[in-house]
Coordinates of C-alpha atoms and ligand atoms in Angstrom, one line a residue:
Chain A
X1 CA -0.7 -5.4 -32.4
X2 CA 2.8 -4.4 -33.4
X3 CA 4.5 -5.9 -30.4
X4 CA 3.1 -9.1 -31.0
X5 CA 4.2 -9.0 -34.7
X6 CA 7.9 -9.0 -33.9
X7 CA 8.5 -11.5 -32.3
X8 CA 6.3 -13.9 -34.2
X9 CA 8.3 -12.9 -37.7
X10 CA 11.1 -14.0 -35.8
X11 CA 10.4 -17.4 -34.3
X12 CA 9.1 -17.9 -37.8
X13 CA 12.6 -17.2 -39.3
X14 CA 14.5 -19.5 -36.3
X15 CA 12.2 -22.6 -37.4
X16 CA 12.6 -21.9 -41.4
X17 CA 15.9 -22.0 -40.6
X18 CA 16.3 -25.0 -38.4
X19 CA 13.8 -26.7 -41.2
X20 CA 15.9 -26.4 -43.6
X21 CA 19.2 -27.0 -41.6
X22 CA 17.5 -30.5 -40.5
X23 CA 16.6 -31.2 -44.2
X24 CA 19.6 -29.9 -46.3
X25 CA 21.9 -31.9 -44.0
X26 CA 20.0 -35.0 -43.7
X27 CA 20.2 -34.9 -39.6
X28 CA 18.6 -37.9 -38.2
X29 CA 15.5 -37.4 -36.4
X30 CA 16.9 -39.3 -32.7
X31 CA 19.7 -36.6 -33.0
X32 CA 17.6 -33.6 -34.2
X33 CA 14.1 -34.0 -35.5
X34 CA 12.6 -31.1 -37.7
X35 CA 9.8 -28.8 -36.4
X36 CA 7.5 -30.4 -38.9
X37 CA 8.5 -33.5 -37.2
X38 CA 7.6 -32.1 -34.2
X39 CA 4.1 -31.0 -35.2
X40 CA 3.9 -34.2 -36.6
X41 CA 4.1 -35.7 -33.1
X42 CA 2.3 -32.9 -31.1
X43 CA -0.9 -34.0 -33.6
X44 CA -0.5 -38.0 -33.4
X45 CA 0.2 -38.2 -30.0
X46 CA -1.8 -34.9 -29.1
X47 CA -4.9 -36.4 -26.3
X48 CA -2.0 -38.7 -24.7
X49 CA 0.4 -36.0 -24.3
X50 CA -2.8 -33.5 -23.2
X51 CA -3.9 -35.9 -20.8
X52 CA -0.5 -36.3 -18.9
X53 CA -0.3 -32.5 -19.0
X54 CA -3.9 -32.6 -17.4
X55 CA -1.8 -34.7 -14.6
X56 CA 1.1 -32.1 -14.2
X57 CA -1.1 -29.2 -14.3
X58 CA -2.9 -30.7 -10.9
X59 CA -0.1 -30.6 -9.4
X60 CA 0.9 -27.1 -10.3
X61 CA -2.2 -25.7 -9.6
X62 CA -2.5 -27.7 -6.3
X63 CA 0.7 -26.7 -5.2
X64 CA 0.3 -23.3 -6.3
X65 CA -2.9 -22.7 -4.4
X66 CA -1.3 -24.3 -1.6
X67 CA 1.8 -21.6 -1.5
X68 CA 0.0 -18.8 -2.2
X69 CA -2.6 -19.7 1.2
X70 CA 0.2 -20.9 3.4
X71 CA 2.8 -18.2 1.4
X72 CA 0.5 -15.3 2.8
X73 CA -0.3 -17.3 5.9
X74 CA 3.4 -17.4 7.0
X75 CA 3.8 -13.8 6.0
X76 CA 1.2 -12.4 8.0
X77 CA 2.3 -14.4 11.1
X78 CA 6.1 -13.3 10.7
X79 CA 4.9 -9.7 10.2
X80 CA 2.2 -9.7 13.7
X81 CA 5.4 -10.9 15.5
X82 CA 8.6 -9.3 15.0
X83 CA 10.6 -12.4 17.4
X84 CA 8.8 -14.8 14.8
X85 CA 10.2 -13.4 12.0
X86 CA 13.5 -13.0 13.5
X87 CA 13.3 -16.5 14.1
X88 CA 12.2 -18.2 11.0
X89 CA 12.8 -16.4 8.4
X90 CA 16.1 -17.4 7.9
X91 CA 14.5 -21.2 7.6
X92 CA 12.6 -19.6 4.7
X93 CA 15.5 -18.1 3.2
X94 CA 17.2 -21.6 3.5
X95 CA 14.0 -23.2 1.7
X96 CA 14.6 -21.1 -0.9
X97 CA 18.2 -21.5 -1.8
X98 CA 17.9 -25.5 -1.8
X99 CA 17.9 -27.2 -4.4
X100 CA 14.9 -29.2 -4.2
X101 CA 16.6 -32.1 -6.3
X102 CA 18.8 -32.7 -3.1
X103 CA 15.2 -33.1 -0.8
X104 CA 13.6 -35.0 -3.6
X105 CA 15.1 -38.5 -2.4
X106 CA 14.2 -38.0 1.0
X107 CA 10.2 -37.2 0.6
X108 CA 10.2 -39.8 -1.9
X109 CA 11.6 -42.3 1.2
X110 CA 9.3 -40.7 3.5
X111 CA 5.5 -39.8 1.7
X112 CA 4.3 -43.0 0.1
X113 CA 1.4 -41.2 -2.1
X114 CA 3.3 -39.9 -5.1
X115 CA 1.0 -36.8 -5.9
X116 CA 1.5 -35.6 -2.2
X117 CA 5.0 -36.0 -2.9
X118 CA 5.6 -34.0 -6.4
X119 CA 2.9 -31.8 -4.2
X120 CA 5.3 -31.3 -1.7
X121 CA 8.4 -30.4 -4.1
X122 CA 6.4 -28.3 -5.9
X123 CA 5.0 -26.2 -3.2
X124 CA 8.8 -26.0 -1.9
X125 CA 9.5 -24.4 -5.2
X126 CA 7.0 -21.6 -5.0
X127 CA 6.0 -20.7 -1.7
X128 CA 9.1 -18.3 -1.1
X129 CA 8.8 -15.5 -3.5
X130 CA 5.2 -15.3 -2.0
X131 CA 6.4 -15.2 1.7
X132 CA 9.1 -12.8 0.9
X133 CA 6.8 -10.5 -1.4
X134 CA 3.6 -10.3 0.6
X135 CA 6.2 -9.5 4.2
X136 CA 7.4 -7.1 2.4
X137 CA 4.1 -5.4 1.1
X138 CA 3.1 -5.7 5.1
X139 CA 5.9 -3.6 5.7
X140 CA 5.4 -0.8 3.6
X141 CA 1.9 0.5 4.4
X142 CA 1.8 4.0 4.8
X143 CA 2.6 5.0 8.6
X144 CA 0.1 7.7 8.5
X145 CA -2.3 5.6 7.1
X146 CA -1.6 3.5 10.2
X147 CA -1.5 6.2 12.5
X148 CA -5.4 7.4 11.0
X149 CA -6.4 3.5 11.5
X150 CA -5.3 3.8 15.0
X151 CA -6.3 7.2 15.9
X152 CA -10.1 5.9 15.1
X153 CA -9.5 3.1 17.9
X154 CA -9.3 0.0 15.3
X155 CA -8.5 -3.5 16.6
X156 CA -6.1 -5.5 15.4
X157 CA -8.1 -7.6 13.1
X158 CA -9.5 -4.2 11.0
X159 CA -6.4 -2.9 10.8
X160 CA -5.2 -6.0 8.9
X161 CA -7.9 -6.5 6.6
X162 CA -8.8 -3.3 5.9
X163 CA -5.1 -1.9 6.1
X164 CA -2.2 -4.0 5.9
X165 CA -3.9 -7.2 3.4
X166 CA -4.7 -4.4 0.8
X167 CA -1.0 -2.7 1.4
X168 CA 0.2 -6.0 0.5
X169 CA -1.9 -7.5 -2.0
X170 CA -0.1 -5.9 -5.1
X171 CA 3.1 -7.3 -3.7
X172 CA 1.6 -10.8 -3.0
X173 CA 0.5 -10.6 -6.8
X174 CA 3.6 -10.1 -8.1
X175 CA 5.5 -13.1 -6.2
X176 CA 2.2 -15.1 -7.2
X177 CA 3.1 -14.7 -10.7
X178 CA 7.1 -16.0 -10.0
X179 CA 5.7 -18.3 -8.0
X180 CA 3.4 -19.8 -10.9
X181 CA 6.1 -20.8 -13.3
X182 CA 8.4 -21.7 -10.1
X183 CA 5.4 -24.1 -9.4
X184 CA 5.4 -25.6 -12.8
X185 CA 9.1 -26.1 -12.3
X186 CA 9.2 -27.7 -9.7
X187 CA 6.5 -30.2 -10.5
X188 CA 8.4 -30.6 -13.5
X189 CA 11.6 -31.5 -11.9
X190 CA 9.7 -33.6 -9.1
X191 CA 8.2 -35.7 -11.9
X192 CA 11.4 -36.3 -13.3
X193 CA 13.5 -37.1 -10.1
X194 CA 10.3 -39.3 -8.5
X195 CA 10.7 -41.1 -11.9
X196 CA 6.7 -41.3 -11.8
X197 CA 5.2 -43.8 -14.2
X198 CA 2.4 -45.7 -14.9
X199 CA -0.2 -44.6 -12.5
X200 CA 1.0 -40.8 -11.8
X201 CA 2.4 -40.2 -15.2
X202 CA 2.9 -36.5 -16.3
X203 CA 4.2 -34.8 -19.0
X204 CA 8.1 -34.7 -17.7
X205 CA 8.2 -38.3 -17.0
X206 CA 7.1 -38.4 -20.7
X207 CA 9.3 -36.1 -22.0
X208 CA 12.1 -38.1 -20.1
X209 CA 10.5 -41.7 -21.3
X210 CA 10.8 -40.4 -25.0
X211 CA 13.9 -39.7 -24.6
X212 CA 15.7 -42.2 -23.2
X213 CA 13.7 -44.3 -26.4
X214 CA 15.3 -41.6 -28.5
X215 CA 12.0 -40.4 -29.5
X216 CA 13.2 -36.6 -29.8
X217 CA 10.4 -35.8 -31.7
X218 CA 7.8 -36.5 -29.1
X219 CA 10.0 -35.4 -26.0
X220 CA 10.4 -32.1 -27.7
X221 CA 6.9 -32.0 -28.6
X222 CA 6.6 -32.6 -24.6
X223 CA 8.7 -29.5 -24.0
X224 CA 6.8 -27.5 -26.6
X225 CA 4.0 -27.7 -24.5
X226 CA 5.3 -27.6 -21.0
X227 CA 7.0 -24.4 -22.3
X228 CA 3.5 -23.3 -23.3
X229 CA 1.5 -24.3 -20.1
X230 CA 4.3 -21.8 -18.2
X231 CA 3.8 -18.9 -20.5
X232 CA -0.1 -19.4 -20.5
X233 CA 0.2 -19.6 -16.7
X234 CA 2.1 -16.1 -16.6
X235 CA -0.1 -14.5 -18.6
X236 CA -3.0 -16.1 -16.7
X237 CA -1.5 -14.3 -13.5
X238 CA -0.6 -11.2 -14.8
X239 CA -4.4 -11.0 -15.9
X240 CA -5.8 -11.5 -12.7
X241 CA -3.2 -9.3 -10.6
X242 CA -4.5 -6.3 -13.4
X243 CA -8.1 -6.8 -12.7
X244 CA -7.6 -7.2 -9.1
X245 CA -5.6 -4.0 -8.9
X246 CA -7.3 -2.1 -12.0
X247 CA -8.7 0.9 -10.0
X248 CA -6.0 2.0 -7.7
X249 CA -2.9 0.5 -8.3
X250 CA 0.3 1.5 -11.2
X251 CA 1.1 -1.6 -12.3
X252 CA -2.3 -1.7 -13.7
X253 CA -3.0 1.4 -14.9
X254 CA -2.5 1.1 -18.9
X255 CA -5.2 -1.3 -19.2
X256 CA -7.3 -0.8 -21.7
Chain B
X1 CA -12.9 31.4 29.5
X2 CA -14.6 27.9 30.1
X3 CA -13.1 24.5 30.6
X4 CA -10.0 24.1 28.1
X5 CA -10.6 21.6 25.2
X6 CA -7.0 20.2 25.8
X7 CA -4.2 21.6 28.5
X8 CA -0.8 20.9 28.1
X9 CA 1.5 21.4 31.7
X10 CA 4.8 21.3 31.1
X11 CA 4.8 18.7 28.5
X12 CA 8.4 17.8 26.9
X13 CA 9.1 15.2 24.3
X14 CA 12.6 13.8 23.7
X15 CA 13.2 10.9 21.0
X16 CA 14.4 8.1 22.0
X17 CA 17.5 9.1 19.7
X18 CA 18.4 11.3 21.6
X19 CA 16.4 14.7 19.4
X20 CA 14.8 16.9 22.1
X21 CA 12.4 17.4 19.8
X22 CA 9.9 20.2 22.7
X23 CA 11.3 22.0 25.3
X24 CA 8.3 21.9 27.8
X25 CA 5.3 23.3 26.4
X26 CA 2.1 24.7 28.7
X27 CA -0.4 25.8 26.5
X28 CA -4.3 25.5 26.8
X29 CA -6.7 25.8 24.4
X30 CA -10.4 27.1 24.1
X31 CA -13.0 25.0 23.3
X32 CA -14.5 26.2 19.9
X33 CA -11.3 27.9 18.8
X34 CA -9.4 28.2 15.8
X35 CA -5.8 27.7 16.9
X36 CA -2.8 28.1 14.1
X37 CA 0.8 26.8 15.1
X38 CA 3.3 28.3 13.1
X39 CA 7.3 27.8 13.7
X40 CA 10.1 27.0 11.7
X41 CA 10.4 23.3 9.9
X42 CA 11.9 20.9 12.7
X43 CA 10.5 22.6 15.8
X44 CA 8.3 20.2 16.6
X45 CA 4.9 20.8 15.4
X46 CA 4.5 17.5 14.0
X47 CA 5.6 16.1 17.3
X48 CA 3.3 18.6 19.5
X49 CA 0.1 17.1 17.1
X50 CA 0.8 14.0 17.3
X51 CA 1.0 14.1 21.4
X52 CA -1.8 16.1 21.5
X53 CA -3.8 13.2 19.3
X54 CA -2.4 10.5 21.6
X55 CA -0.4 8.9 18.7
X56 CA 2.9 9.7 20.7
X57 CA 3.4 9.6 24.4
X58 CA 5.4 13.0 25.9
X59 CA 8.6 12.0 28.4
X60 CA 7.2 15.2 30.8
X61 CA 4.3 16.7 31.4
X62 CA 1.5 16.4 31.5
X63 CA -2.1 17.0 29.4
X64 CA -5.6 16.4 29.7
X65 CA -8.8 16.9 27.0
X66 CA -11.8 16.7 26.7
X67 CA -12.4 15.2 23.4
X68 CA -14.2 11.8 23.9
X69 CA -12.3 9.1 22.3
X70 CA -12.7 8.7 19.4
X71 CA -13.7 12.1 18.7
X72 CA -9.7 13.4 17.1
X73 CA -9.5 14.0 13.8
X74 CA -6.2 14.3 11.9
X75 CA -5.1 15.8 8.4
X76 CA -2.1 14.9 7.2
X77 CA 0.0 17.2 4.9
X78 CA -0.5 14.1 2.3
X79 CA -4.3 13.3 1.7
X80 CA -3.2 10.0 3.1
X81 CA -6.5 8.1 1.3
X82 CA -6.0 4.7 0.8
X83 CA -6.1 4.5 -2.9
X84 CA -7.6 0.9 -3.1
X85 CA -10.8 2.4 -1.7
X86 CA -13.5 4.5 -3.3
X87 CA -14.0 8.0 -2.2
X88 CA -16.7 6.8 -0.5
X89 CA -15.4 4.1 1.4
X90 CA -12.0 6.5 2.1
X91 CA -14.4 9.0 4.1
X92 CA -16.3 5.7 5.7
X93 CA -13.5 4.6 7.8
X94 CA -13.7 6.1 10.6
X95 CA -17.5 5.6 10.7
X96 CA -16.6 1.6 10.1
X97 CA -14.1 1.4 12.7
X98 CA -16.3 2.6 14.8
X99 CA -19.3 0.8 13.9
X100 CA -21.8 3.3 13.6
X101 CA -25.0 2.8 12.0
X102 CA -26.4 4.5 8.9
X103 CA -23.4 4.8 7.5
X104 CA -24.0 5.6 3.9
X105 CA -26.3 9.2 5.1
X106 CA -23.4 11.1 6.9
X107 CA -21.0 9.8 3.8
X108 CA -22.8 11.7 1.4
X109 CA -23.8 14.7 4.0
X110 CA -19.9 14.5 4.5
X111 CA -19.2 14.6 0.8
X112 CA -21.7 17.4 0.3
X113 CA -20.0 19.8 2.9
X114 CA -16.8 19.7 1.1
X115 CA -18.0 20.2 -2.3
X116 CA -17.4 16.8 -3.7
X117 CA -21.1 15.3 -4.0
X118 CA -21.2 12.9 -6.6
X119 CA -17.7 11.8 -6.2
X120 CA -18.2 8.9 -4.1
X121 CA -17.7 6.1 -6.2
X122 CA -14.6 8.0 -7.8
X123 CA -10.9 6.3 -7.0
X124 CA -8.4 8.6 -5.0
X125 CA -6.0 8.3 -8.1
X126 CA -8.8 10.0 -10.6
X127 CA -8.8 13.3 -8.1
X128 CA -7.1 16.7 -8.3
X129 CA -4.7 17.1 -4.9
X130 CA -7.4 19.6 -4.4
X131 CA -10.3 17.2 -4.7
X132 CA -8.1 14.6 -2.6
X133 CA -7.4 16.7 0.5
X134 CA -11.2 17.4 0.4
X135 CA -12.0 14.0 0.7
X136 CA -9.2 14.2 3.5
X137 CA -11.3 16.6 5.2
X138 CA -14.6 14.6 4.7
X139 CA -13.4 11.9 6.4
X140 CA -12.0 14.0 9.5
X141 CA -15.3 15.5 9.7
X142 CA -17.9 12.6 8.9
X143 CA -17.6 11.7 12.7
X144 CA -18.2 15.6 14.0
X145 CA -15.0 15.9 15.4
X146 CA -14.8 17.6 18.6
X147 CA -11.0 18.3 17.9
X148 CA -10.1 18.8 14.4
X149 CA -6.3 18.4 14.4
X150 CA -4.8 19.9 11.0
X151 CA -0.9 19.2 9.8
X152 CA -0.1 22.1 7.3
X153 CA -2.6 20.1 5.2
X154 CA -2.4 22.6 2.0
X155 CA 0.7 22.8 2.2
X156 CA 1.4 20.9 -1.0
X157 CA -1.5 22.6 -3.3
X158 CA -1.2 25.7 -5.4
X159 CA -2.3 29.2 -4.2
X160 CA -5.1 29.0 -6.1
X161 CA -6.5 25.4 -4.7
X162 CA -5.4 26.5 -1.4
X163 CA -7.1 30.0 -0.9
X164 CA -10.2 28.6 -2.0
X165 CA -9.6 25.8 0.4
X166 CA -9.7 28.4 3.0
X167 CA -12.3 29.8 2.4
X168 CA -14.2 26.9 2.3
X169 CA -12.3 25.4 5.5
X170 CA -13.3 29.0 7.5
X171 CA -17.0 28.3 6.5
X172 CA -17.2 24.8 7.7
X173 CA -15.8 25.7 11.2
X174 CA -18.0 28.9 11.6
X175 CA -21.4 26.5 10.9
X176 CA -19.5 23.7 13.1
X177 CA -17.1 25.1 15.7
X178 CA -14.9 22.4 15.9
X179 CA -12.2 22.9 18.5
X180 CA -9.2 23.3 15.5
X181 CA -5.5 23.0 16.1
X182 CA -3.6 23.8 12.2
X183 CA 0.0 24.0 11.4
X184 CA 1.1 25.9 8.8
X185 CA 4.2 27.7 7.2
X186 CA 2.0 30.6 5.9
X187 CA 1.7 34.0 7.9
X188 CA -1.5 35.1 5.6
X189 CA -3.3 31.4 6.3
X190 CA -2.9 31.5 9.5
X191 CA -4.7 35.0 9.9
X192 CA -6.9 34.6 7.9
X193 CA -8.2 31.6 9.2
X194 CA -7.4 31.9 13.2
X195 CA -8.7 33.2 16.2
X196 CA -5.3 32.7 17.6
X197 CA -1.3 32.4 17.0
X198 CA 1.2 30.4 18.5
X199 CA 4.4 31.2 17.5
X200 CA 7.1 28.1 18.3
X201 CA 10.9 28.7 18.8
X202 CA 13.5 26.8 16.3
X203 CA 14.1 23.3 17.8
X204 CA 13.9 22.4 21.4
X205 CA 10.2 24.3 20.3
X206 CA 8.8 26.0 23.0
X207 CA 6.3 29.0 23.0
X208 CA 7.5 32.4 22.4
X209 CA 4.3 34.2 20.9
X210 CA 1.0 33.9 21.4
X211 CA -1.4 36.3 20.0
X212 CA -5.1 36.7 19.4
X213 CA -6.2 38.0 16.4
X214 CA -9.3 40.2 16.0
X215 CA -10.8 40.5 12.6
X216 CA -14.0 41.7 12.0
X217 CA -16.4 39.6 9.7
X218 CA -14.0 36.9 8.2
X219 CA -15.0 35.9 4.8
X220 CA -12.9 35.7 1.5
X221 CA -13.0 39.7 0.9
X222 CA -11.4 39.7 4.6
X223 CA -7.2 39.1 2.5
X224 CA -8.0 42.8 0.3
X225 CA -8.5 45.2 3.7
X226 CA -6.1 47.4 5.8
X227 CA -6.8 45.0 8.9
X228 CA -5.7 41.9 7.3
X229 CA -2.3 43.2 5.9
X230 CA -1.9 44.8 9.6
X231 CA -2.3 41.6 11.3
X232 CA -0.2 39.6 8.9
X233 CA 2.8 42.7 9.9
X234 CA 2.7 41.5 13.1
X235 CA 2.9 38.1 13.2
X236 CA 5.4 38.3 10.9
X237 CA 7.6 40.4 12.9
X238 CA 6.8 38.6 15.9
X239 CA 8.1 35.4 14.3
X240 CA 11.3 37.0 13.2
X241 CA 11.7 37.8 17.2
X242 CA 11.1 33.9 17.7
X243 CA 13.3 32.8 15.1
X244 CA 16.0 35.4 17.2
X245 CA 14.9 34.1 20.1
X246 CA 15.7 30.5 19.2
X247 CA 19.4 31.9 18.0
X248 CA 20.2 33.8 21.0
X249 CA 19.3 30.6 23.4
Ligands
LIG1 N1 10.3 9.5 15.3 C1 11.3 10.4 15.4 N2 12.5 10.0 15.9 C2 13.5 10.8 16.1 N3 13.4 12.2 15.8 C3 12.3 12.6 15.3 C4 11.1 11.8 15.1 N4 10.1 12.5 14.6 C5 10.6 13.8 14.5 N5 11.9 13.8 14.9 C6 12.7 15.1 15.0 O1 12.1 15.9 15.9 C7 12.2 17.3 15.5 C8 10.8 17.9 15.3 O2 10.1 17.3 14.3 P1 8.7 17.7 13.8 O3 7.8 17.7 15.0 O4 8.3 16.9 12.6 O5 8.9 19.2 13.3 P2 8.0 20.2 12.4 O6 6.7 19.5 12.2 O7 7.9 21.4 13.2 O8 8.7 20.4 11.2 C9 12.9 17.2 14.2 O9 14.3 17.5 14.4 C10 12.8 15.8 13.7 O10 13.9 15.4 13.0
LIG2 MG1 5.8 18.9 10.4

């Protein structure tokens, strides 16, 4: 209870504040609307703006599934074979550190369906952390552990299920949950580089339509709930990486 | 003396590092016997265990057992339990990697033997490290080990935990006769629990000591007599000759 009081008294006091900066000063709504203004919009254009959300969100959750499979995929492959890893990992590291704005223009040239493309963009924005996280949860199961597993003769397959998957699966949870608002961004930044409209319309490209209309009130009302959808999508993964690991593993174990 | 459960001829182990971690070793062991291996920390007990379990390969020598495969169990100093997995399913494996049948009967008869029936759907992280080496030594023994191999595995409890582990440990092998091979740092343990000493030299380990020791009736009233105390007298002083030993060479 008490943590959650905090900081609610003080976003409170930030939008009294801004409220009453924005009214006392007479600010002009297309340079800085109020948050009542922004309410305002969040309520009149509310199904619209939830319905391009609805749009963004497949994407992230598409593209999120997507890294997390091929994320783990990729990981276990690099880990069975110590040459593949040496060889491609640095690739991975490379996907990582790009900037996906600077690949944007070439998948848009090259993929003609636009939700494959913003798929694409988006999945290159998460799938790292999940790579990275789950190769390194492979690492670190317990050598005696492994020595037990092959002291009782088991093959290769039982040894990675019943060993080295659940060695890595707290790891794997935790680069999910990076990965989830890494997804989000990247669709996010996809839309707005793709310049998606009509047909594939999500939230950014409305965010980015209000406000080259000077619509601030609606744009920000568009951030207010992209802002929301990540935070919702943390919390969403931190729930399930608790009840997955609930029984066994630290990072779960203050759960009431 | 029948066939030996495993013989070791000559068998030398040098890390790839460059550590010569045994000097050659020849030592064969009874089926059916209690064996303790005591030595000081870094003389290769760890190392001879692990060879003798197959999980390392010796760079001389050579040894042969009997145990069929399959049929070595190890104990770690740690429980070693995979703390994702029930009790139950921690003292499974072995059973499971096999693919033995009837899985769930020699689970609980396991469970049972160690004193922890009714624990089976507990998680490793709700147990005592009393109550976790005993699932440690329910799942060496679910499969009826023919070779019970035993890395100073109380090493980490309190006296308390540990002599009644002995105790209970003694009583298993006297109703099962596993051929047991245990390392441990404690003179009194190892009487009271062996039918024979090996005493190891400080690193290259070899063999400088091997003793049999003859105790009437062993049960846990065995650590108050004469005997006991006489024993423990003279593998102590016959370890302080090895630690000597190791100095002089
Ligand atoms: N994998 C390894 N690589 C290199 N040296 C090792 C390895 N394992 C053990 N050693 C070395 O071999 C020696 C014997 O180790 P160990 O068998 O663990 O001794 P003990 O169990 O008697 O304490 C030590 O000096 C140790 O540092
Ligand atoms: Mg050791």
């Amino acid at each position: 209870m008490k943590p959650a009081i905090m900081p609610a008294v003080f976003g409170l006091l930030v939008l009294t504040l801004w409220e009453s900066a924005v009214r006392i000063n007479g600010v002009p709504e297309y340079i800085l609307p109020s948050p009542t203004a922004i309410i305002m919009a969040l309520w009149t254009s509310g199904p619209e703006l939830l319905g391009a959300l609805a749009v963004t969100l497949q994407v992230t959750v598409a593209a999120l599934i997507l890294a997390a499979v091929t994320g783990a995929g990729i990981a276990f492959a690099l880990a069975q074979w110590k040459t593949a890893e040496q060889t491609l990992f640095p690739y991975a590291v490379f996907l990582q550190v790009t900037p996906i704005v600077t690949v944007a223009p070439f998948i848009i040239i090259w993929v003609e369906n636009i939700f494959v493309v913003l798929l694409i963009l988006a999945w290159m924005s998460a799938v790292f952390p999940i790579i990275s996280n789950t190769l390194l949860g492979l690492k670190s199961a317990d050598a005696n552990l492994k020595d037990m597993f092959r002291l009782y003769g088991a093959s290769r397959w039982q040894t990675a299920t019943r060993l080295l998957a659940p060695s890595a699966l707290p790891y794997f949870l935790g680069g999910l949950r990076i990965s989830g608002g890494l997804a989000l961004i990247g669709t996010v930044v996809a839309e707005m580089v793709a310049g998606t409209s009509g047909t594939y319309s999500g939230l950014a490209s409305r965010l980015m339509e209000a406000s080259y209309r000077l619509e601030l009130a609606r744009a920000l009302a568009c951030f207010v709930l992209l802002s929301a959808t990540g935070f919702a999508l943390y919390l969403l993964l931190d729930a399930l990486s608790r009840r997955l690991l609930r029984h066994w593993h630290e990072s779960a174990r203050h759960e009431s | 003396m029948s066939e030996s459960a495993i013989r070791l001829n000559r068998v030398a182990k040098t890390f790839p590092n460059g550590t010569v971690a045994l000097s050659p070793v020849t030592l064969s062991i009874a089926p059916g016997s209690f064996t303790s291996l005591v030595g000081p920390s870094g003389c290769g007990k760890s190392t001879l265990l692990r060879l003798i379990a197959g999980l390392t390969e010796p760079t001389a020598g050579a040894m042969t057992r009997t145990a069929r495969p399959g049929g070595t169990s190890f104990v770690f100093q740690d429980a070693t339990l995979m703390p994702w997995a029930t009790v139950a399913d921690n003292v499974a494996l072995p059973l499971r990697l096999a693919g033995v049948a009837d899985i769930k009967t020699k689970v609980d008869e396991a469970l049972e033997r160690v004193g922890l029936a009714g624990f089976g759907a507990s998680y490793p992280r709700e147990l005592s490290g009393g109550m976790k080496m005993r699932v440690s030594i329910a799942r060496a023994v679910v499969i009826g080990p023919e070779l019970l191999l035993m890395d100073e595995p109380f090493a980490a409890l309190d006296e308390f935990t540990r002599f009644k582990l002995n105790d209970d440990l003694l009583a298993l092998w006297q109703n099962n006769r596993w051929t047991v091979i245990f390392v441990t740092h404690s003179i009194r343990e190892a009487v009271f629990l062996s039918d024979r000493i090996v005493i190891m030299s400080p690193r290259p380990g070899r063999v400088v000591a091997d003793m049999a020791i003859n105790l009437p009736q062993r049960d846990a009233d065995l650590r108050l007599g004469h005997d006991f105390a006489d024993q423990c007298a003279r593998v102590s002083a016959a370890l302080g000759d090895a630690m000597h030993a190791g100095a002089a060479a």
